[in-house]
């Protein structure tokens, strides 16, 4: 009898195989399971253009849901007020100035330095399936193609901007690739990116995946679907009306992707992140960075402080607001920690794992200081825009991007010290009242700056990195 009972597990296993049931295909459940990672990036989205941030003429329920079901970082920053350098920092976890990725370079061959290891590289090596849907903007030649930077699948475009609507005799959206081949896309581009993201999740729902969903909306050119425009007929300004329709389409696209996670039973097994790559260029696309002052291209809050939400159901507290400064550089170490991948010792990361801060395990701030350096226009390193934030204090160069466009000779380096807890509009210079704080922050920024590469065409490496490789 004992021997007969011992045979039961074997017989059960044979029956499972004979019936076509293969246990290894089942996805691991519970805390030991590695989460999926969904990183959603909007392009040139104004801080004040989400309903959760008080927007009245555009409703964004799906994007808002990420914040309401997760953590909203009120002091969430990006390390550059422009597209490509922010993405370079995002995918490396390092200040992009360390490897010379200073701005949106138009020089052929400029790209994310091959010396850098991307988040996709690291997660792919750990067994994740990796995919990019959307905008790349980190190199257009084959050596820097997404498929050579850690991504196993790619659908999107390589440059910094792209039309949304089909055009020309073929009736296709130009320059869209699937892998390396033309995709012959005929749908509105935001919708196409949502469709491809949903399909990626569907293909890989039984695997651990990393999906980088980099929408180009609402970056120019300003193009919207007719049905979307009709919903905003009451907005008198044509530019704002088109922009609102584009943001609404973006929100619907995010909703489609979140809906797929829910339908596949992956809601609790996916860390979802949403942010914008910089502040809105208000004079170009009628975006609004309310309540901050400043725009894309500036180191005022309006250029670098962005929507920044993280949702991981059952792991991060839902509906909370985290008020310490964080930066997009933190997302690489946060993703690696969530995936159980050890953080690299070399090269050193500038970002930190946010998980123990967001869930309350650590009460201190993740960063003592955050730094910015942005050169406008290229090849004029004496015309830095720079900033440093330490707690409530921020020291920055008061150079207005819109004023520069109108008058290139107006480039006075007017440094301002502000207290962000009492002056969110950065309007009152306190450098005379607090000279020691001014001097300390200026000295700290100069020390950091001395470690960075000179502004280059997105090819250089920092002094420290060069020393480490000699």
XYZ file of C-alpha atoms in Angstrom:
470
model
C 0.000 0.000 0.000
C 2.828 2.378 0.853
C 4.494 1.581 -2.454
C 1.229 2.298 -4.333
C 0.912 5.691 -2.675
C 4.476 6.522 -3.640
C 3.593 5.995 -7.313
C 0.782 8.577 -7.270
C 2.986 11.693 -7.809
C 4.634 10.019 -10.828
C 1.300 9.026 -12.336
C -0.050 12.551 -11.773
C 2.929 14.076 -13.555
C 2.492 11.696 -16.515
C -1.174 12.610 -16.777
C -0.325 16.325 -16.813
C 2.142 15.867 -19.661
C -0.200 13.577 -21.583
C -2.955 16.150 -21.230
C -0.801 18.939 -22.598
C -0.288 20.672 -19.241
C 3.296 21.834 -18.786
C 3.959 23.209 -15.338
C 7.168 25.051 -16.247
C 5.087 27.438 -18.382
C 3.233 28.708 -15.335
C 4.383 32.160 -14.237
C 5.758 32.375 -10.696
C 3.389 34.035 -8.256
C 3.853 35.850 -4.966
C 6.704 37.968 -3.604
C 9.411 35.799 -5.151
C 8.188 36.550 -8.701
C 10.210 39.092 -10.663
C 8.009 42.011 -11.660
C 7.528 43.231 -15.182
C 8.728 46.768 -15.813
C 6.696 49.255 -17.855
C 8.435 52.599 -18.320
C 6.166 55.178 -20.001
C 7.682 58.480 -21.134
C 5.718 61.411 -22.554
C 7.465 64.008 -24.712
C 7.219 67.758 -23.973
C 4.209 67.267 -21.684
C 3.470 70.280 -19.514
C 3.395 69.679 -15.759
C 0.033 71.425 -15.497
C -1.603 69.485 -18.335
C -2.757 66.506 -16.271
C -6.060 66.603 -14.443
C -4.372 65.246 -11.312
C -2.228 68.402 -11.391
C -5.278 70.639 -11.699
C -5.785 70.866 -15.462
C -9.377 71.875 -16.276
C -9.562 71.647 -20.074
C -7.903 68.224 -20.552
C -9.000 65.086 -18.720
C -6.326 62.427 -18.187
C -7.956 59.688 -16.086
C -5.667 56.868 -17.188
C -2.394 58.673 -16.543
C -3.866 59.979 -13.286
C -4.678 56.409 -12.244
C -0.976 55.549 -12.107
C -0.530 58.240 -9.465
C -3.752 57.460 -7.611
C -2.918 53.760 -7.421
C 0.737 54.396 -6.650
C 3.118 57.153 -5.578
C 3.146 60.669 -6.997
C 6.550 62.314 -6.622
C 5.795 66.002 -6.165
C 9.463 66.920 -6.555
C 10.264 64.671 -9.503
C 12.990 65.947 -11.814
C 14.798 65.098 -15.021
C 18.514 65.757 -15.420
C 18.090 67.914 -18.536
C 15.460 70.275 -19.917
C 15.635 68.598 -23.327
C 14.781 65.270 -24.939
C 17.932 63.319 -25.815
C 20.079 64.070 -22.742
C 17.206 63.176 -20.417
C 16.850 59.818 -22.177
C 20.591 59.213 -21.949
C 20.457 59.738 -18.189
C 17.276 57.694 -17.871
C 18.691 54.577 -19.524
C 22.106 54.726 -17.810
C 21.289 55.945 -14.289
C 24.152 58.426 -14.623
C 24.385 62.150 -15.174
C 24.665 62.306 -18.943
C 27.308 65.018 -18.626
C 29.710 62.301 -17.448
C 29.861 60.976 -20.998
C 29.344 64.232 -22.877
C 25.678 63.827 -23.788
C 24.838 67.479 -23.312
C 22.104 68.347 -25.795
C 20.110 67.326 -28.865
C 23.028 67.180 -31.245
C 22.471 67.283 -34.997
C 26.006 66.114 -35.799
C 25.975 62.802 -37.738
C 27.111 59.913 -35.573
C 26.301 61.620 -32.290
C 24.593 59.181 -29.965
C 24.578 57.543 -26.560
C 28.202 56.578 -25.937
C 28.934 52.915 -26.589
C 30.895 52.870 -23.333
C 27.583 53.140 -21.466
C 25.453 50.160 -20.422
C 21.707 50.668 -20.724
C 18.895 49.486 -18.488
C 17.845 47.198 -21.341
C 21.364 45.706 -21.465
C 21.266 44.936 -17.758
C 17.760 43.478 -17.683
C 18.304 41.416 -20.821
C 21.416 39.908 -19.238
C 19.242 39.017 -16.233
C 16.785 37.099 -18.405
C 14.171 39.753 -19.109
C 12.558 40.160 -22.524
C 13.237 43.761 -23.555
C 11.280 45.945 -25.954
C 11.179 49.564 -27.075
C 8.055 51.062 -28.586
C 8.275 54.700 -29.641
C 10.959 57.351 -29.836
C 14.659 56.451 -29.510
C 16.629 59.700 -30.033
C 19.937 58.192 -28.911
C 21.578 57.497 -32.262
C 20.512 56.794 -35.823
C 23.400 54.703 -37.150
C 23.464 50.919 -36.889
C 26.008 50.795 -34.053
C 23.621 52.781 -31.855
C 20.392 51.153 -33.003
C 18.111 50.056 -30.131
C 18.614 46.419 -31.142
C 22.306 46.888 -30.319
C 21.657 48.684 -27.031
C 19.916 45.888 -25.167
C 16.483 45.844 -26.788
C 15.322 42.628 -28.420
C 12.312 44.223 -30.097
C 11.845 47.714 -31.527
C 8.940 49.523 -33.138
C 9.233 53.263 -33.598
C 11.533 55.918 -35.021
C 15.172 56.708 -34.398
C 15.193 60.513 -34.439
C 13.877 63.252 -32.198
C 10.532 64.051 -33.837
C 8.161 62.460 -36.312
C 4.791 63.105 -37.978
C 1.754 61.421 -36.433
C -0.529 61.230 -39.460
C -0.150 59.165 -42.635
C 1.017 61.231 -45.595
C 2.239 61.023 -49.177
C 1.084 58.755 -51.994
C 1.531 55.634 -49.857
C -0.617 57.016 -47.040
C 1.944 56.027 -44.404
C 3.521 57.629 -41.361
C 7.145 58.180 -42.462
C 10.296 56.755 -40.864
C 8.601 54.121 -38.699
C 10.611 50.921 -38.286
C 9.890 47.450 -37.037
C 13.322 46.304 -36.035
C 15.406 47.642 -38.917
C 12.749 47.389 -41.615
C 10.103 49.943 -42.687
C 6.834 49.282 -40.872
C 4.484 50.882 -43.441
C 2.380 52.317 -40.629
C -1.010 53.794 -41.557
C -2.506 54.561 -38.121
C -2.233 57.697 -36.017
C 1.165 57.255 -34.412
C 0.106 57.472 -30.762
C -2.514 54.795 -31.429
C 0.052 52.664 -33.242
C 2.419 52.817 -30.277
C -0.399 51.736 -27.950
C -1.280 48.853 -30.271
C 2.320 47.664 -30.407
C 2.755 47.941 -26.635
C -0.384 45.873 -26.081
C 0.877 43.277 -28.565
C 4.271 43.122 -26.817
C 2.593 42.440 -23.474
C 0.369 39.826 -25.080
C 3.360 37.999 -26.588
C 5.396 38.018 -23.394
C 2.802 37.850 -20.618
C 4.233 34.544 -19.373
C 7.768 35.952 -19.214
C 9.414 38.714 -17.217
C 9.538 41.722 -19.526
C 10.826 45.286 -19.685
C 8.848 47.549 -22.001
C 10.130 51.068 -22.619
C 7.112 52.879 -24.066
C 8.461 56.221 -25.261
C 5.606 58.197 -26.776
C 6.499 61.225 -28.885
C 3.231 62.908 -27.876
C 2.673 65.754 -27.379
C 5.955 66.848 -29.034
C 5.573 68.649 -32.342
C 4.521 68.556 -35.076
C 1.115 69.328 -33.620
C -1.181 66.837 -35.342
C -4.360 65.320 -33.947
C -7.154 63.048 -35.123
C -10.350 64.768 -36.227
C -12.456 62.874 -33.696
C -10.127 64.021 -30.916
C -10.258 67.634 -32.071
C -14.057 67.634 -32.003
C -14.015 66.883 -28.272
C -12.137 70.136 -27.654
C -14.132 72.427 -29.941
C -14.755 74.809 -27.031
C -11.037 75.652 -26.763
C -10.686 78.840 -28.799
C -6.925 78.777 -29.299
C -6.161 76.442 -32.210
C -2.737 75.432 -30.913
C -4.064 74.639 -27.452
C -6.986 72.752 -29.003
C -4.667 70.535 -31.050
C -2.356 70.028 -28.089
C -5.299 69.046 -25.881
C -6.443 66.496 -28.463
C -2.927 65.034 -28.583
C -2.699 64.746 -24.796
C -6.134 63.139 -24.706
C -5.009 60.580 -27.305
C -1.898 59.956 -25.213
C -4.039 59.315 -22.150
C -6.257 56.896 -24.082
C -3.150 55.076 -25.306
C -1.852 54.740 -21.753
C -5.283 53.450 -20.773
C -5.160 50.769 -23.461
C -1.799 49.520 -22.209
C -2.864 49.549 -18.557
C -6.033 47.740 -19.578
C -3.968 45.003 -21.202
C -1.988 44.513 -17.995
C -5.241 44.211 -16.101
C -6.801 41.787 -18.594
C -3.682 39.612 -18.538
C -3.688 39.467 -14.740
C -0.376 41.345 -14.555
C -1.479 44.417 -12.591
C 0.107 43.259 -9.339
C 3.201 41.923 -11.081
C 4.191 45.081 -12.957
C 6.084 48.149 -11.802
C 4.651 51.006 -13.878
C 6.461 54.344 -14.177
C 5.212 57.475 -15.921
C 7.110 60.717 -16.493
C 7.771 63.413 -19.067
C 11.221 63.933 -20.571
C 11.213 67.672 -19.770
C 8.865 70.549 -19.179
C 6.550 71.818 -21.865
C 7.745 74.342 -24.484
C 4.793 76.591 -23.753
C 5.391 79.046 -26.594
C 5.569 76.202 -29.133
C 2.798 73.752 -28.245
C 0.614 75.792 -25.854
C 1.466 73.465 -22.967
C 1.298 74.712 -19.389
C 3.854 74.075 -16.665
C 1.620 75.441 -13.904
C 2.464 76.144 -11.117
C 6.138 76.341 -12.055
C 7.905 79.137 -13.872
C 10.053 78.226 -16.862
C 9.868 76.074 -19.980
C 11.681 73.360 -21.886
C 15.290 74.430 -22.369
C 15.549 76.143 -18.979
C 16.762 75.001 -15.572
C 13.945 76.792 -13.811
C 11.430 74.360 -12.326
C 9.200 74.517 -15.399
C 11.948 73.048 -17.558
C 13.074 70.187 -15.314
C 10.286 69.371 -12.819
C 7.929 66.871 -14.416
C 5.041 64.468 -13.759
C 6.723 61.512 -12.018
C 4.560 58.554 -10.917
C 5.337 54.979 -9.836
C 2.806 52.189 -9.324
C 3.515 48.701 -8.030
C 0.354 47.306 -6.506
C 0.913 45.547 -3.209
C 4.458 46.888 -2.948
C 4.201 50.689 -3.067
C 1.592 52.537 -0.974
C -1.327 53.629 -3.131
C -2.461 57.229 -3.294
C 0.574 58.707 -1.565
C 2.588 61.804 -2.386
C 6.356 61.651 -1.912
C 7.810 65.115 -1.322
C 11.571 64.617 -1.343
C 13.490 65.428 -4.553
C 13.965 62.484 -6.902
C 15.293 62.346 -10.450
C 14.889 60.133 -13.507
C 18.417 58.803 -12.912
C 16.890 56.886 -9.998
C 14.715 54.745 -12.227
C 17.506 52.432 -13.423
C 18.637 51.372 -9.924
C 14.992 51.211 -8.822
C 14.129 48.893 -11.711
C 17.184 46.711 -11.093
C 16.350 46.421 -7.398
C 12.762 45.469 -8.204
C 14.043 42.810 -10.597
C 16.533 41.451 -8.069
C 19.500 42.464 -10.215
C 22.598 43.613 -8.266
C 23.550 47.240 -8.818
C 26.812 47.678 -10.728
C 29.873 48.872 -8.828
C 31.480 50.300 -11.967
C 30.808 52.690 -13.470
C 29.245 54.333 -10.429
C 25.578 55.255 -10.690
C 24.228 58.672 -9.759
C 20.696 57.382 -9.263
C 19.530 55.498 -6.181
C 16.979 52.757 -5.562
C 13.799 54.601 -4.586
C 11.823 51.619 -3.297
C 12.807 51.832 0.400
C 12.128 55.578 0.365
C 8.762 55.371 -1.340
C 7.468 52.578 0.912
C 8.634 54.294 4.106
C 11.509 52.018 5.083
C 13.908 54.966 4.855
C 12.894 58.363 6.207
C 15.847 60.403 4.969
C 15.988 62.033 1.524
C 17.338 59.870 -1.320
C 19.666 62.688 -2.430
C 21.522 65.353 -0.527
C 22.086 67.363 -3.710
C 20.905 67.326 -7.332
C 22.820 69.001 -10.170
C 22.091 70.345 -13.640
C 24.201 71.673 -16.480
C 22.768 72.489 -19.860
C 24.458 74.286 -22.710
C 22.421 76.513 -25.030
C 23.260 76.765 -27.846
C 25.826 74.021 -28.601
C 29.501 74.850 -28.874
C 29.344 77.795 -26.479
C 30.476 76.242 -23.172
C 30.776 79.657 -21.546
C 26.992 80.001 -21.825
C 26.041 77.313 -19.343
C 22.664 77.113 -17.778
C 23.240 75.373 -14.500
C 21.475 74.659 -11.250
C 21.917 72.873 -7.948
C 19.243 71.907 -5.436
C 19.892 70.985 -1.817
C 16.756 70.519 0.242
C 14.720 73.715 0.154
C 17.488 75.689 -1.542
C 18.129 76.069 -5.249
C 20.859 78.093 -6.938
C 20.565 78.553 -10.685
C 21.452 80.761 -13.616
C 18.502 82.908 -14.602
C 18.616 82.637 -18.395
C 15.267 82.572 -20.150
C 15.094 80.301 -23.207
C 12.336 82.289 -24.910
C 14.266 85.527 -24.422
C 17.324 83.884 -25.959
C 15.371 82.917 -29.046
C 14.278 86.507 -29.518
C 17.611 88.113 -28.715
C 20.704 85.952 -28.878
C 22.864 88.719 -27.361
C 20.897 88.748 -24.083
C 22.813 86.118 -22.105
C 23.576 87.621 -18.734
C 24.569 84.978 -16.150
C 22.246 86.195 -13.384
C 22.569 83.660 -10.574
C 19.646 83.363 -8.200
C 19.317 81.673 -4.824
C 15.723 80.753 -4.012
C 13.852 78.946 -1.263
C 11.478 76.570 -3.048
C 9.334 76.043 0.034
C 8.211 79.689 -0.017
C 8.933 80.767 -3.601
C 7.747 78.173 -6.116
C 7.884 80.780 -8.894
C 11.609 81.392 -8.275
C 11.087 85.135 -8.285
C 13.005 86.354 -5.213
C 16.796 86.201 -5.111
C 18.038 85.509 -1.582
C 21.763 85.510 -2.314
C 22.319 88.775 -0.430
C 20.435 87.554 2.652
C 22.175 84.156 2.681
C 25.657 84.671 1.198
C 27.121 81.603 2.922
C 24.467 79.331 1.416
C 25.038 80.926 -1.984
C 28.786 80.335 -1.776
C 28.437 76.777 -0.478
C 26.071 75.754 -3.276
C 28.188 77.440 -5.922
C 31.290 75.639 -4.640
C 29.469 72.297 -4.587
C 28.271 72.754 -8.165
C 31.771 73.680 -9.344
C 33.208 70.580 -7.677
C 30.617 68.397 -9.431
C 31.145 70.185 -12.723
C 34.885 69.524 -12.545
C 34.131 65.789 -12.725
C 32.010 66.095 -15.864
C 33.103 65.980 -19.480
C 33.323 69.184 -21.446
C 30.158 69.777 -23.471
C 30.636 67.753 -26.630
C 28.728 66.135 -29.432
C 27.384 63.323 -27.245
C 30.588 61.297 -27.580
C 32.885 62.191 -24.708
C 33.513 60.623 -21.309
C 33.977 62.389 -18.010
C 37.379 63.025 -16.527
C 36.708 60.486 -13.785
C 35.545 57.855 -16.283
C 38.598 58.427 -18.478
C 40.873 58.104 -15.462
C 39.182 54.835 -14.486
C 39.777 53.328 -17.927
C 43.429 54.248 -18.303
